[in-house]
mmCIF file of C-alpha atoms and ligand atoms in Angstrom:
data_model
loop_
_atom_site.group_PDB
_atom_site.id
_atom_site.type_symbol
_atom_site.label_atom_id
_atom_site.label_comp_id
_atom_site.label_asym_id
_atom_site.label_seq_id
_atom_site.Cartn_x
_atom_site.Cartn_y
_atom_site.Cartn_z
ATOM 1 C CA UNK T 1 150.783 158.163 118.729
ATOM 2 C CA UNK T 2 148.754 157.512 122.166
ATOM 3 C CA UNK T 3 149.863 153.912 122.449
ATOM 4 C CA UNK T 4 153.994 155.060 122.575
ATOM 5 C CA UNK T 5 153.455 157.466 125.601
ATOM 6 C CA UNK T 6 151.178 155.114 127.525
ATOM 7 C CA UNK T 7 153.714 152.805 129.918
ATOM 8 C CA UNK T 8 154.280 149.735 128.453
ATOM 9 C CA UNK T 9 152.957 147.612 131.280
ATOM 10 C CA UNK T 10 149.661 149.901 130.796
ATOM 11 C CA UNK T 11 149.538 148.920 127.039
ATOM 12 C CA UNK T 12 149.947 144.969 127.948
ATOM 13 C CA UNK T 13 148.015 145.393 131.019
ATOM 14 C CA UNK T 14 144.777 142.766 131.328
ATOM 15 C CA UNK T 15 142.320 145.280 133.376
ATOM 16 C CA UNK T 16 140.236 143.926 136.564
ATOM 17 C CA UNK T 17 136.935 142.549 134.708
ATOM 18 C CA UNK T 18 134.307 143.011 137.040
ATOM 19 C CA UNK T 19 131.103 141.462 137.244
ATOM 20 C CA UNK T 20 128.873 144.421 136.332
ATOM 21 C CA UNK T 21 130.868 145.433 132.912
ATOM 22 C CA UNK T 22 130.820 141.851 132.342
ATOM 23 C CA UNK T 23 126.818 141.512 132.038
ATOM 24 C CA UNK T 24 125.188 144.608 131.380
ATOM 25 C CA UNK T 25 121.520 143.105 130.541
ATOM 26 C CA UNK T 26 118.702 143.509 132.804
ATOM 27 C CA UNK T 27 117.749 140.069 134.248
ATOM 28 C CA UNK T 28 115.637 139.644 137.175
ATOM 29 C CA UNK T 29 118.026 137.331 139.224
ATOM 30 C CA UNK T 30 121.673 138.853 139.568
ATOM 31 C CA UNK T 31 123.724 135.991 141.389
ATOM 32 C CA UNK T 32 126.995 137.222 139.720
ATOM 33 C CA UNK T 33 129.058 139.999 141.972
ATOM 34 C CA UNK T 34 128.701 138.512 145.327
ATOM 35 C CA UNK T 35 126.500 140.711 146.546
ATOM 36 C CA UNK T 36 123.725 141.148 149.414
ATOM 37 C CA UNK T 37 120.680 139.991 147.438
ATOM 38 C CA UNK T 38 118.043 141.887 150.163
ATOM 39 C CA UNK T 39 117.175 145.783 148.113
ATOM 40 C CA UNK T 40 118.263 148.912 149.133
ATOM 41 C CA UNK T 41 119.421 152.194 147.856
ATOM 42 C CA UNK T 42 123.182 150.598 147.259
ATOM 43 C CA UNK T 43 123.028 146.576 147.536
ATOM 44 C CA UNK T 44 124.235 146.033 143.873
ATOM 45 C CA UNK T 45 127.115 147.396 142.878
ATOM 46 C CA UNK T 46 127.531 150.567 140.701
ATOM 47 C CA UNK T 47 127.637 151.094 136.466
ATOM 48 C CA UNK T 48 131.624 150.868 136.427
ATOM 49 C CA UNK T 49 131.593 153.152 133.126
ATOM 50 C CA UNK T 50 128.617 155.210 134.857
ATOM 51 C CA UNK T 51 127.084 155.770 131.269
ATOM 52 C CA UNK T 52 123.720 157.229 132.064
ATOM 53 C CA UNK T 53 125.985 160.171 134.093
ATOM 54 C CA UNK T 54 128.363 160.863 130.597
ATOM 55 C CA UNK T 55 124.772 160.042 128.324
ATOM 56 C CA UNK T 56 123.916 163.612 130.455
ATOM 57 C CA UNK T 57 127.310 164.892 130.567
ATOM 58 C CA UNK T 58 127.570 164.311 127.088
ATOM 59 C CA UNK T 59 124.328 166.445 126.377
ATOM 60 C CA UNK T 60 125.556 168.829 128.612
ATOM 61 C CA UNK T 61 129.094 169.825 126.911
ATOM 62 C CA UNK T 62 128.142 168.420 123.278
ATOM 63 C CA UNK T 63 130.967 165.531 123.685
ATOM 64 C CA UNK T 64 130.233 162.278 122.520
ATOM 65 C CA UNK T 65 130.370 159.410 125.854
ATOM 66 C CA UNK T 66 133.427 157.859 123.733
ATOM 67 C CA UNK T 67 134.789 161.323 124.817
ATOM 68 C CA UNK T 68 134.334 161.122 128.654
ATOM 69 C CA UNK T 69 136.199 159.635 131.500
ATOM 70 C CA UNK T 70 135.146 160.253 134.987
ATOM 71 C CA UNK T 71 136.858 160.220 138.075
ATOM 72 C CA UNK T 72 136.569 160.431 142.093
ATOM 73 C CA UNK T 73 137.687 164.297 141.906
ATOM 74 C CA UNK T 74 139.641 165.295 139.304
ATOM 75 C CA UNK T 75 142.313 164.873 141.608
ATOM 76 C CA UNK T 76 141.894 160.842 140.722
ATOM 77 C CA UNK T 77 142.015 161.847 137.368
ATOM 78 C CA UNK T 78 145.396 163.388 137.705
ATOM 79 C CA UNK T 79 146.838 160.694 139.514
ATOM 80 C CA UNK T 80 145.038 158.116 137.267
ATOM 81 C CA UNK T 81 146.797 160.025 134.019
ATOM 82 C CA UNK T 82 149.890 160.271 135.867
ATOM 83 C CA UNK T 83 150.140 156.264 136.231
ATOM 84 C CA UNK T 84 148.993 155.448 132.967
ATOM 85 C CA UNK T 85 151.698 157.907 130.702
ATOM 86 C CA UNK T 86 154.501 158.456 133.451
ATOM 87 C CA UNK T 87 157.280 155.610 134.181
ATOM 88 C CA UNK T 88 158.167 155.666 137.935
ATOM 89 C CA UNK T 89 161.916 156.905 138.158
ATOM 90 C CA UNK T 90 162.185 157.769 134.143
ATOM 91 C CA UNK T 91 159.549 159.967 133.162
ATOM 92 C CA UNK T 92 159.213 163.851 134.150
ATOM 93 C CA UNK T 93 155.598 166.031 134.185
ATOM 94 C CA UNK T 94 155.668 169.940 133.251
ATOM 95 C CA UNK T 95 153.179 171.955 134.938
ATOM 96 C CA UNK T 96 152.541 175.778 135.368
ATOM 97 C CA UNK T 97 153.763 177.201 138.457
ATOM 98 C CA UNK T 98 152.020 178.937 140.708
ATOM 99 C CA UNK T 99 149.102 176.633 140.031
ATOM 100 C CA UNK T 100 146.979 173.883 141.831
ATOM 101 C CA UNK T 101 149.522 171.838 143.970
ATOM 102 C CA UNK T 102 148.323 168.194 143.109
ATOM 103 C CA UNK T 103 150.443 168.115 139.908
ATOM 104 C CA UNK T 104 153.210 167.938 142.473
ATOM 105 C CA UNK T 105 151.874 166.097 144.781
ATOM 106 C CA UNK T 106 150.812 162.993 142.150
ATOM 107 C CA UNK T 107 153.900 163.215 140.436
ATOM 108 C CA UNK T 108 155.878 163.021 143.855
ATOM 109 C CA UNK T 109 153.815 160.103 145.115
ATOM 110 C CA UNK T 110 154.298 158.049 141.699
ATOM 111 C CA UNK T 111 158.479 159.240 142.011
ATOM 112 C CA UNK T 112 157.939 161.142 138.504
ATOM 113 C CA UNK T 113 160.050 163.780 137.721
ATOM 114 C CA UNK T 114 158.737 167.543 138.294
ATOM 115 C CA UNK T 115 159.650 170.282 136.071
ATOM 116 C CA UNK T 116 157.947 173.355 137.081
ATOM 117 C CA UNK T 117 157.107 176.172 134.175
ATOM 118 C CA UNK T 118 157.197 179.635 135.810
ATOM 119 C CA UNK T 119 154.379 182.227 134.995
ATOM 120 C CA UNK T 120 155.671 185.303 133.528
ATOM 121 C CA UNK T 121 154.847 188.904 135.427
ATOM 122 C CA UNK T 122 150.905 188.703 134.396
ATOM 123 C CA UNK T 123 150.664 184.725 135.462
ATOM 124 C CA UNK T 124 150.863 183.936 131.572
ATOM 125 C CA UNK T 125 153.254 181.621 130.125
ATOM 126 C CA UNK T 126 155.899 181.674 127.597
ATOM 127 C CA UNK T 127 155.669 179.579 125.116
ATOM 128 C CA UNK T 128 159.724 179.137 124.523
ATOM 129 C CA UNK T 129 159.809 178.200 128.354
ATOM 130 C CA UNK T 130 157.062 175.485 128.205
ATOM 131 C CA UNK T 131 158.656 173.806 125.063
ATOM 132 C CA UNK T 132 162.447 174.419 126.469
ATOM 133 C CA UNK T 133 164.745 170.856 126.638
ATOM 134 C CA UNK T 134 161.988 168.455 125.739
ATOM 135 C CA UNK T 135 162.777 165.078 125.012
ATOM 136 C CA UNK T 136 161.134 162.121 125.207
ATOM 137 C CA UNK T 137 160.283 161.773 129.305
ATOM 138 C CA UNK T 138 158.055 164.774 128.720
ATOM 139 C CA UNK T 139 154.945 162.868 129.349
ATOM 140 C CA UNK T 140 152.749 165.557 130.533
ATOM 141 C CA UNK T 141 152.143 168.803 130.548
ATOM 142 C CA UNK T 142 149.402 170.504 133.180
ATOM 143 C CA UNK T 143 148.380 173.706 131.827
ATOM 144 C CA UNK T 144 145.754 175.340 134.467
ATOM 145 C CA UNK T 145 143.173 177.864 133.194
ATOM 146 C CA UNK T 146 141.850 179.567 134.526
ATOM 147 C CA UNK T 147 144.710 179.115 136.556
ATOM 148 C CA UNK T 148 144.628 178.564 140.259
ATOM 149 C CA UNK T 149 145.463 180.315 142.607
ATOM 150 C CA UNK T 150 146.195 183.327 140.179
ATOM 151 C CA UNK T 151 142.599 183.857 138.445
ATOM 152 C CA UNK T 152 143.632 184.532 135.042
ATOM 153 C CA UNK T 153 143.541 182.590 131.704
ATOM 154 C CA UNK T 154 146.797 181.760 130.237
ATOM 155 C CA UNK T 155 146.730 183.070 126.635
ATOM 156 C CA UNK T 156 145.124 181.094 124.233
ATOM 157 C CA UNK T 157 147.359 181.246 121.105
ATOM 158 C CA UNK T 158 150.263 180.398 123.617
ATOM 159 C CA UNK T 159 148.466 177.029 124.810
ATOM 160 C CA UNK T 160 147.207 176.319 121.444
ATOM 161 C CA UNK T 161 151.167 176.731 119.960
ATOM 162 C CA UNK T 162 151.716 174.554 123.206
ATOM 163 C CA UNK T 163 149.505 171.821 122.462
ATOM 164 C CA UNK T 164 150.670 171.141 118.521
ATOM 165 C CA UNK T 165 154.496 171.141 119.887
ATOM 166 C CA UNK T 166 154.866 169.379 122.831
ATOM 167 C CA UNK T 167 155.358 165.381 122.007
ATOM 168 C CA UNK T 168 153.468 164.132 124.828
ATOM 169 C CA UNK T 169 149.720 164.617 126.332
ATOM 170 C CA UNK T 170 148.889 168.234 127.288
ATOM 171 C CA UNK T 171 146.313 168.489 130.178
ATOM 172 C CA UNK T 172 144.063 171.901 130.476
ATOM 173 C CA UNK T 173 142.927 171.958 133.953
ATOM 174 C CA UNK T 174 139.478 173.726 133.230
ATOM 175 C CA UNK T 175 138.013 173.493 136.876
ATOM 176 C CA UNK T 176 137.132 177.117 136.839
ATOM 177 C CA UNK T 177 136.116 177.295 133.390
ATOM 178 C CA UNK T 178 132.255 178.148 134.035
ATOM 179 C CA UNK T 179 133.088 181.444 135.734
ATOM 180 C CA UNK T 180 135.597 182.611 132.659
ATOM 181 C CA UNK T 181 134.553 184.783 129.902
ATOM 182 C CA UNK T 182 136.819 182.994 127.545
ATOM 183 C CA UNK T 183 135.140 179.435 125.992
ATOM 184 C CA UNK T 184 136.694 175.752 126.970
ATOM 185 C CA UNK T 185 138.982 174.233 124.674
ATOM 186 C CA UNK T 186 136.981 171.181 124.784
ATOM 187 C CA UNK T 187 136.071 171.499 121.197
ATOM 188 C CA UNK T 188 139.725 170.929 120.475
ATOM 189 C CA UNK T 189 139.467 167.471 121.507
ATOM 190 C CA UNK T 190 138.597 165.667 118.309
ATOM 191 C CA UNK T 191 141.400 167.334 116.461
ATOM 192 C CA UNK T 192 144.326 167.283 119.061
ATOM 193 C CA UNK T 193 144.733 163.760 120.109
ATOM 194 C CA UNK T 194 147.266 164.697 122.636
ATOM 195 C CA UNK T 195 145.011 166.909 123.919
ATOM 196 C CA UNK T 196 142.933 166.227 127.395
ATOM 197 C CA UNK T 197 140.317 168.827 129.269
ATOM 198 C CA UNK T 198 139.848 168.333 132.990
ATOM 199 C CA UNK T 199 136.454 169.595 134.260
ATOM 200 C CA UNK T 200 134.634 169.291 137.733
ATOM 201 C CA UNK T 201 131.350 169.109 139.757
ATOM 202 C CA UNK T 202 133.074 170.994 142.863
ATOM 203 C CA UNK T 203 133.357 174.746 141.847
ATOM 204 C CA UNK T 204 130.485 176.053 139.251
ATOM 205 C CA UNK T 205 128.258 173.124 140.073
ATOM 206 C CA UNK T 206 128.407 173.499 143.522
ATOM 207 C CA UNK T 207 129.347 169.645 144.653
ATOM 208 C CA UNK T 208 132.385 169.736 145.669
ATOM 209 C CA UNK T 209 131.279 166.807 148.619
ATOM 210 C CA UNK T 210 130.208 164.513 145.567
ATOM 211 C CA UNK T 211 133.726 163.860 143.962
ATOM 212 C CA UNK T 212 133.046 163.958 140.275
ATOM 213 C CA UNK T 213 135.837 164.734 138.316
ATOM 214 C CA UNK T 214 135.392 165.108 134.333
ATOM 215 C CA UNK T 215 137.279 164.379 131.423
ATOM 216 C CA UNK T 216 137.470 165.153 128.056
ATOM 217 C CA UNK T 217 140.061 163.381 125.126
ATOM 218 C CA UNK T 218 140.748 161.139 122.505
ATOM 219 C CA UNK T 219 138.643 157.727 122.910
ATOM 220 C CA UNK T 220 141.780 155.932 122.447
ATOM 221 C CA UNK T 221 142.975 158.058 125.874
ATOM 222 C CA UNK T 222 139.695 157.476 127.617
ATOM 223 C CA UNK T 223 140.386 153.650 126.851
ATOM 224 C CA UNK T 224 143.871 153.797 128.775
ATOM 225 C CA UNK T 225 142.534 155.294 131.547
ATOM 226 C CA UNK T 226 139.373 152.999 131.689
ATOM 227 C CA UNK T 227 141.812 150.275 132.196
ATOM 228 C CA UNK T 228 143.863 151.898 134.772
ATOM 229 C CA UNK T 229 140.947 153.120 136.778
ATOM 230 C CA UNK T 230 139.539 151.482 140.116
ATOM 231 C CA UNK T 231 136.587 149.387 138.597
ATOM 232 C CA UNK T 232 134.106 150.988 140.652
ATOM 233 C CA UNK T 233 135.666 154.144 141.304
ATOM 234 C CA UNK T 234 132.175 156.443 141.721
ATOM 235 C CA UNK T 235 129.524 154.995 144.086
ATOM 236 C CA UNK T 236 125.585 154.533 142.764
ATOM 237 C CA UNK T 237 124.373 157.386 145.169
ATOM 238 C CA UNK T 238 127.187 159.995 143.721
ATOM 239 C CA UNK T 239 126.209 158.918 139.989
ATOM 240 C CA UNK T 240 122.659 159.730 141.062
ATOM 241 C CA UNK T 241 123.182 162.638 142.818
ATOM 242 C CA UNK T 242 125.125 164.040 139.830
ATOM 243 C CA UNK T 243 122.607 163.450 137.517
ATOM 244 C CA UNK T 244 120.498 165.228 139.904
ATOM 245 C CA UNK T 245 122.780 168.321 139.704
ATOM 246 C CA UNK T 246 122.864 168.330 136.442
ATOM 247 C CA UNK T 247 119.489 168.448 136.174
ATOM 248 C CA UNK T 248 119.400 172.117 137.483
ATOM 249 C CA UNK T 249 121.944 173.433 135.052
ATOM 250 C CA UNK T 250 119.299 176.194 134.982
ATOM 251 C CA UNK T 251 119.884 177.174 138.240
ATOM 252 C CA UNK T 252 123.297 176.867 139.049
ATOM 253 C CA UNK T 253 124.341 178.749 135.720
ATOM 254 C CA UNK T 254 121.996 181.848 137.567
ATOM 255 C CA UNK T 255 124.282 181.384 140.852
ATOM 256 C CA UNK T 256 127.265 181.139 138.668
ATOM 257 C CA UNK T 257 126.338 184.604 137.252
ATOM 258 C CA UNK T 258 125.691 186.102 140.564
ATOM 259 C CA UNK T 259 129.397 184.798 141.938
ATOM 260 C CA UNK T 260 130.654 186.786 139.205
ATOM 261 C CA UNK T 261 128.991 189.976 139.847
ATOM 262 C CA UNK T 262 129.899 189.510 143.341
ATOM 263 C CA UNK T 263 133.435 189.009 142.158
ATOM 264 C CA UNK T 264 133.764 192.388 140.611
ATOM 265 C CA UNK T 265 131.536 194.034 143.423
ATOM 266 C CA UNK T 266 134.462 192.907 145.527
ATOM 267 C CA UNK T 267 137.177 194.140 144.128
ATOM 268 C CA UNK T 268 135.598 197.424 143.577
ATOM 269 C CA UNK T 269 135.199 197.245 147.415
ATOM 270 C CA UNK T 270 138.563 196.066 148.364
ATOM 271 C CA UNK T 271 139.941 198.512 145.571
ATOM 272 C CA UNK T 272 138.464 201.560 148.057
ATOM 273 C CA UNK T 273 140.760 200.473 151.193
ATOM 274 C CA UNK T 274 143.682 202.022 152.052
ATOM 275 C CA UNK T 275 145.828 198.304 152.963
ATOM 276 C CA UNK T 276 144.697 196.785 149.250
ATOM 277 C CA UNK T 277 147.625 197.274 147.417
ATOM 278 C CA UNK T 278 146.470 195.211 144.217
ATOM 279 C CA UNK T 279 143.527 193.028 143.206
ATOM 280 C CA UNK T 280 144.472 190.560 140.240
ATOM 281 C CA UNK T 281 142.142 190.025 137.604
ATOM 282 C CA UNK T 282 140.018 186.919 137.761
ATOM 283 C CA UNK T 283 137.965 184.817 135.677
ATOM 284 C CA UNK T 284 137.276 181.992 138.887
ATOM 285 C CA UNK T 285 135.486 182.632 141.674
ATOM 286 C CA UNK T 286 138.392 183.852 143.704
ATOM 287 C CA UNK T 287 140.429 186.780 143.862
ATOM 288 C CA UNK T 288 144.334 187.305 144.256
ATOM 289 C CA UNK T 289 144.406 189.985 146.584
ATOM 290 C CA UNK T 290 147.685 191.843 147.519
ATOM 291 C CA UNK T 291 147.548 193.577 150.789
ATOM 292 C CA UNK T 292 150.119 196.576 152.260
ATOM 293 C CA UNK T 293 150.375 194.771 155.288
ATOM 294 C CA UNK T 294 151.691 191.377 156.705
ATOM 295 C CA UNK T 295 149.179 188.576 155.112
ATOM 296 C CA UNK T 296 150.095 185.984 157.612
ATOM 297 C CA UNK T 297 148.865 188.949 160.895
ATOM 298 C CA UNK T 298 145.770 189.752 158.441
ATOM 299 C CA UNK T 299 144.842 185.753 157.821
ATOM 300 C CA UNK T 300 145.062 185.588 161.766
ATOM 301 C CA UNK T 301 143.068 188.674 162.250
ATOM 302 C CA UNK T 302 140.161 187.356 159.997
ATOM 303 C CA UNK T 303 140.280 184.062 161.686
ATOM 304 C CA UNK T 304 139.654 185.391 164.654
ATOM 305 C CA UNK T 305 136.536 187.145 162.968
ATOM 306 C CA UNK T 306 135.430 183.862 161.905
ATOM 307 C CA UNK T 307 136.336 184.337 158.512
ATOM 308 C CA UNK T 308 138.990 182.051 156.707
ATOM 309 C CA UNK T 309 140.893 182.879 153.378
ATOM 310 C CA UNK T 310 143.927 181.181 151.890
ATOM 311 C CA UNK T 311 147.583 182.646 152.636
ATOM 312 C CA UNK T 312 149.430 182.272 148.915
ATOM 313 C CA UNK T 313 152.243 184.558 149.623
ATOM 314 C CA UNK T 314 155.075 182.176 150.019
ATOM 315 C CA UNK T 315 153.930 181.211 145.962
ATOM 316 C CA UNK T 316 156.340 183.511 143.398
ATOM 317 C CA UNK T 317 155.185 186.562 142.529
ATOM 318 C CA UNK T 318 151.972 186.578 144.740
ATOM 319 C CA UNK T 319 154.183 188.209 148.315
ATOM 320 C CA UNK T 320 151.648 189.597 150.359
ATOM 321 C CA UNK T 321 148.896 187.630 149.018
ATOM 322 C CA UNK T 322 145.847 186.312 150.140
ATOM 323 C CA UNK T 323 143.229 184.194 147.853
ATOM 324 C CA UNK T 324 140.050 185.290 148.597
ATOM 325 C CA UNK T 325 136.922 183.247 147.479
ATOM 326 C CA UNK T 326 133.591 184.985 146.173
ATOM 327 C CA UNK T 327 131.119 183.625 149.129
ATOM 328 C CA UNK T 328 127.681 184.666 149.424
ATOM 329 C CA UNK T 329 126.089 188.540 149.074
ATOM 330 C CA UNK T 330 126.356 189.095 152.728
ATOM 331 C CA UNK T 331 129.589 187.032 153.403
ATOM 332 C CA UNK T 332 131.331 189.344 151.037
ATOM 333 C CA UNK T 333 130.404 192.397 152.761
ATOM 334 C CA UNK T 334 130.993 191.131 156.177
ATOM 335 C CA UNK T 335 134.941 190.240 154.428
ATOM 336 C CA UNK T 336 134.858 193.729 153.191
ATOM 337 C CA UNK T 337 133.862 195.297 156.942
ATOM 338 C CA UNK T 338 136.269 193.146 158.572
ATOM 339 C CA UNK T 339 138.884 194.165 156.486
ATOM 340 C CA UNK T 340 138.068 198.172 156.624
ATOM 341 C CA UNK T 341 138.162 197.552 160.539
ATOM 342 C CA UNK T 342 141.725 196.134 160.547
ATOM 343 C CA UNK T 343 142.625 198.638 157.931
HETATM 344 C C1 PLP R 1 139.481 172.793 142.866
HETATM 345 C C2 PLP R 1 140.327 172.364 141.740
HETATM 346 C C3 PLP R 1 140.164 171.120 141.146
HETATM 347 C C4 PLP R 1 139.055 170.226 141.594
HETATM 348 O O1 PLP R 1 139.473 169.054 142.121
HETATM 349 P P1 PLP R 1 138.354 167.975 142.495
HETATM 350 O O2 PLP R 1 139.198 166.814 142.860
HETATM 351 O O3 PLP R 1 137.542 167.730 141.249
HETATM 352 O O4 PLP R 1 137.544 168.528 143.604
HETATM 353 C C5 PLP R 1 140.948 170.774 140.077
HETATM 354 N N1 PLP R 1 141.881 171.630 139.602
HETATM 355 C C6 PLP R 1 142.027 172.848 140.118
HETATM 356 C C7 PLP R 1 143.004 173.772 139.517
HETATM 357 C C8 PLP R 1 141.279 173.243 141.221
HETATM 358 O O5 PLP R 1 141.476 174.459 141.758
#
């Protein structure tokens, strides 16, 4: 089923063979890739299919490496995706809206066509909506949850009814998964082969100036987009770094658990002011906050306090918005007295 969404000129495509998936042994003398013979941290060039990172990753999320494709971001990974099922001028994305804006933005740079799924009231979607006039340029479908900038989960029977009707691959932007009480579909992955799970180092695992992006699907997916891929798209030092991260799991899952109390500590507080007119349930490390006032005088006013949030008003259904991320203990409560001052 993969092989009739994927572009035809992906399917016959001969990928860029470069030197280091060509020889993967460990000889002494490497006079093969052109490079700077003289050692340092970054002379040779990196693992192109940066296995020791998914031997971890794999570990980590109990996916086999077959299972894993990484990316610069998982921004690259949506654009990578985009290229490999979505014929320039032809083909047409669907994506949840309000969400995360690069679904837009790649399918606008690769001239794909954009059909936009509105959230109901509550952010969730309807599943008659989502499946609505499909026909065979329905190449993808971004589902986001939790969903950004909203905070909530979409519902899971609804993206699990999604995912066994809709003909072409359906994405589950996960990035904020870690901070959610409900699980990650990743498990999914071995029986939905239409099914992908996007994951990241730059929210729970606090490396957002790495650029690891993480994916989870079908090997027969993971193939596609190992040919479309930049050979080297993640530099030696970021592989090593992310192992590194990875490495204090421990850690970070204790920080991840303090964001979230911190989350409901501020809501409580914001729910005590007189100009919060609603606080939207979250399960990211943000909040959807509406205010009584005018967001775009209150964004200014914080500025000027040296504090910067994220104006999503002009998005349907959030007017008078602001997206508010969970910083540290004392960062919140200097939000919280800046806000009580302008109330
Ligand atoms: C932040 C975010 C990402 C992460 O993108 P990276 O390129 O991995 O930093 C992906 N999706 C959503 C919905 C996000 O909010």
């Amino acid at each position: 089923m993969i092989d009739k969404l994927v572009r035809e000129n992906i399917v016959s495509l001969r990928p860029f063979s470069s030197a280091r998936a060509e020889y993967e042994g460990d000889a002494d003398i490497l006079l093969d890739a052109n490079e700077n013979p003289f050692p340092t941290a970054y002379n040779r060039y990196p693992d192109p299919y940066q296995k020791k990172l998914k031997k971890e990753i794999s570990k980590w999320r109990n996916v086999d490496p077959e299972n894993i494709f990484l990316g610069n971001g998982s921004d690259e990974i949506i654009d990578i995706l985009v290229r490999t099922f979505c014929e320039p001028k032809a083909d047409r994305i669907r994506y949840v809206y309000p969400s995360f804006g690069m679904y837009e933005v790649v399918a606008d740079i690769n001239d794909v066509e954009k059909w936009p799924i509105h959230l109901n009231k509550q952010f969730d979607i309807d599943v008659e909506h989502a499946l609505r006039d499909i026909d065979k340029s329905d190449k993808i479908l971004f589902l986001c949850s939790p969903n950004n900038p909203t905070g909530n989960c979409l519902n899971y029977d609804s993206i699990h009814t999604i995912i066994e009707n809709f003909p072409g691959i359906v994405v589950i932007d996960e990035a904020y998964i870690d901070f959610a009480e409900s699980p990650s579909l990743i498990g999914s992955i071995t029986e939905r082969e239409n099914l992908v799970i996007l994951q990241t180092f730059s929210k729970a695992l606090g490396a957002a100036g790495l650029r690891v992006g993480m994916s989870f699907a079908n090997e027969n997916i993971v193939r596609y987009l190992n040919k479309v891929k930049p050979p080297y798209n993640i530099g030696s030092i970021v592989q090593n770094n992310a192992l590194e991260v990875l490495q204090q799991i421990k850690q970070l899952n204790q920080q991840i658990q303090l964001i979230k109390s911190e989350r409901d500590e501020l809501k409580n507080s914001l729910l005590d002011l007189e100009i919060i007119e609603h606080v939207f349930p979250s399960d990211a490390n943000f909040l959807l906050v509406r205010f009584k006032g005018n967001p775009t005088v209150i964004l200014e006013y914080l500025r000027d306090k040296g504090i910067v949030v994220r104006n999503r008003s002009k998005l349907p259904g959030c007017d008078r918005c602001l997206r508010l991320t969970i910083g540290t203990p004392l960062e919140n409560k200097s939000l919280v007295q800046a806000i009580r001052e302008y109330s």
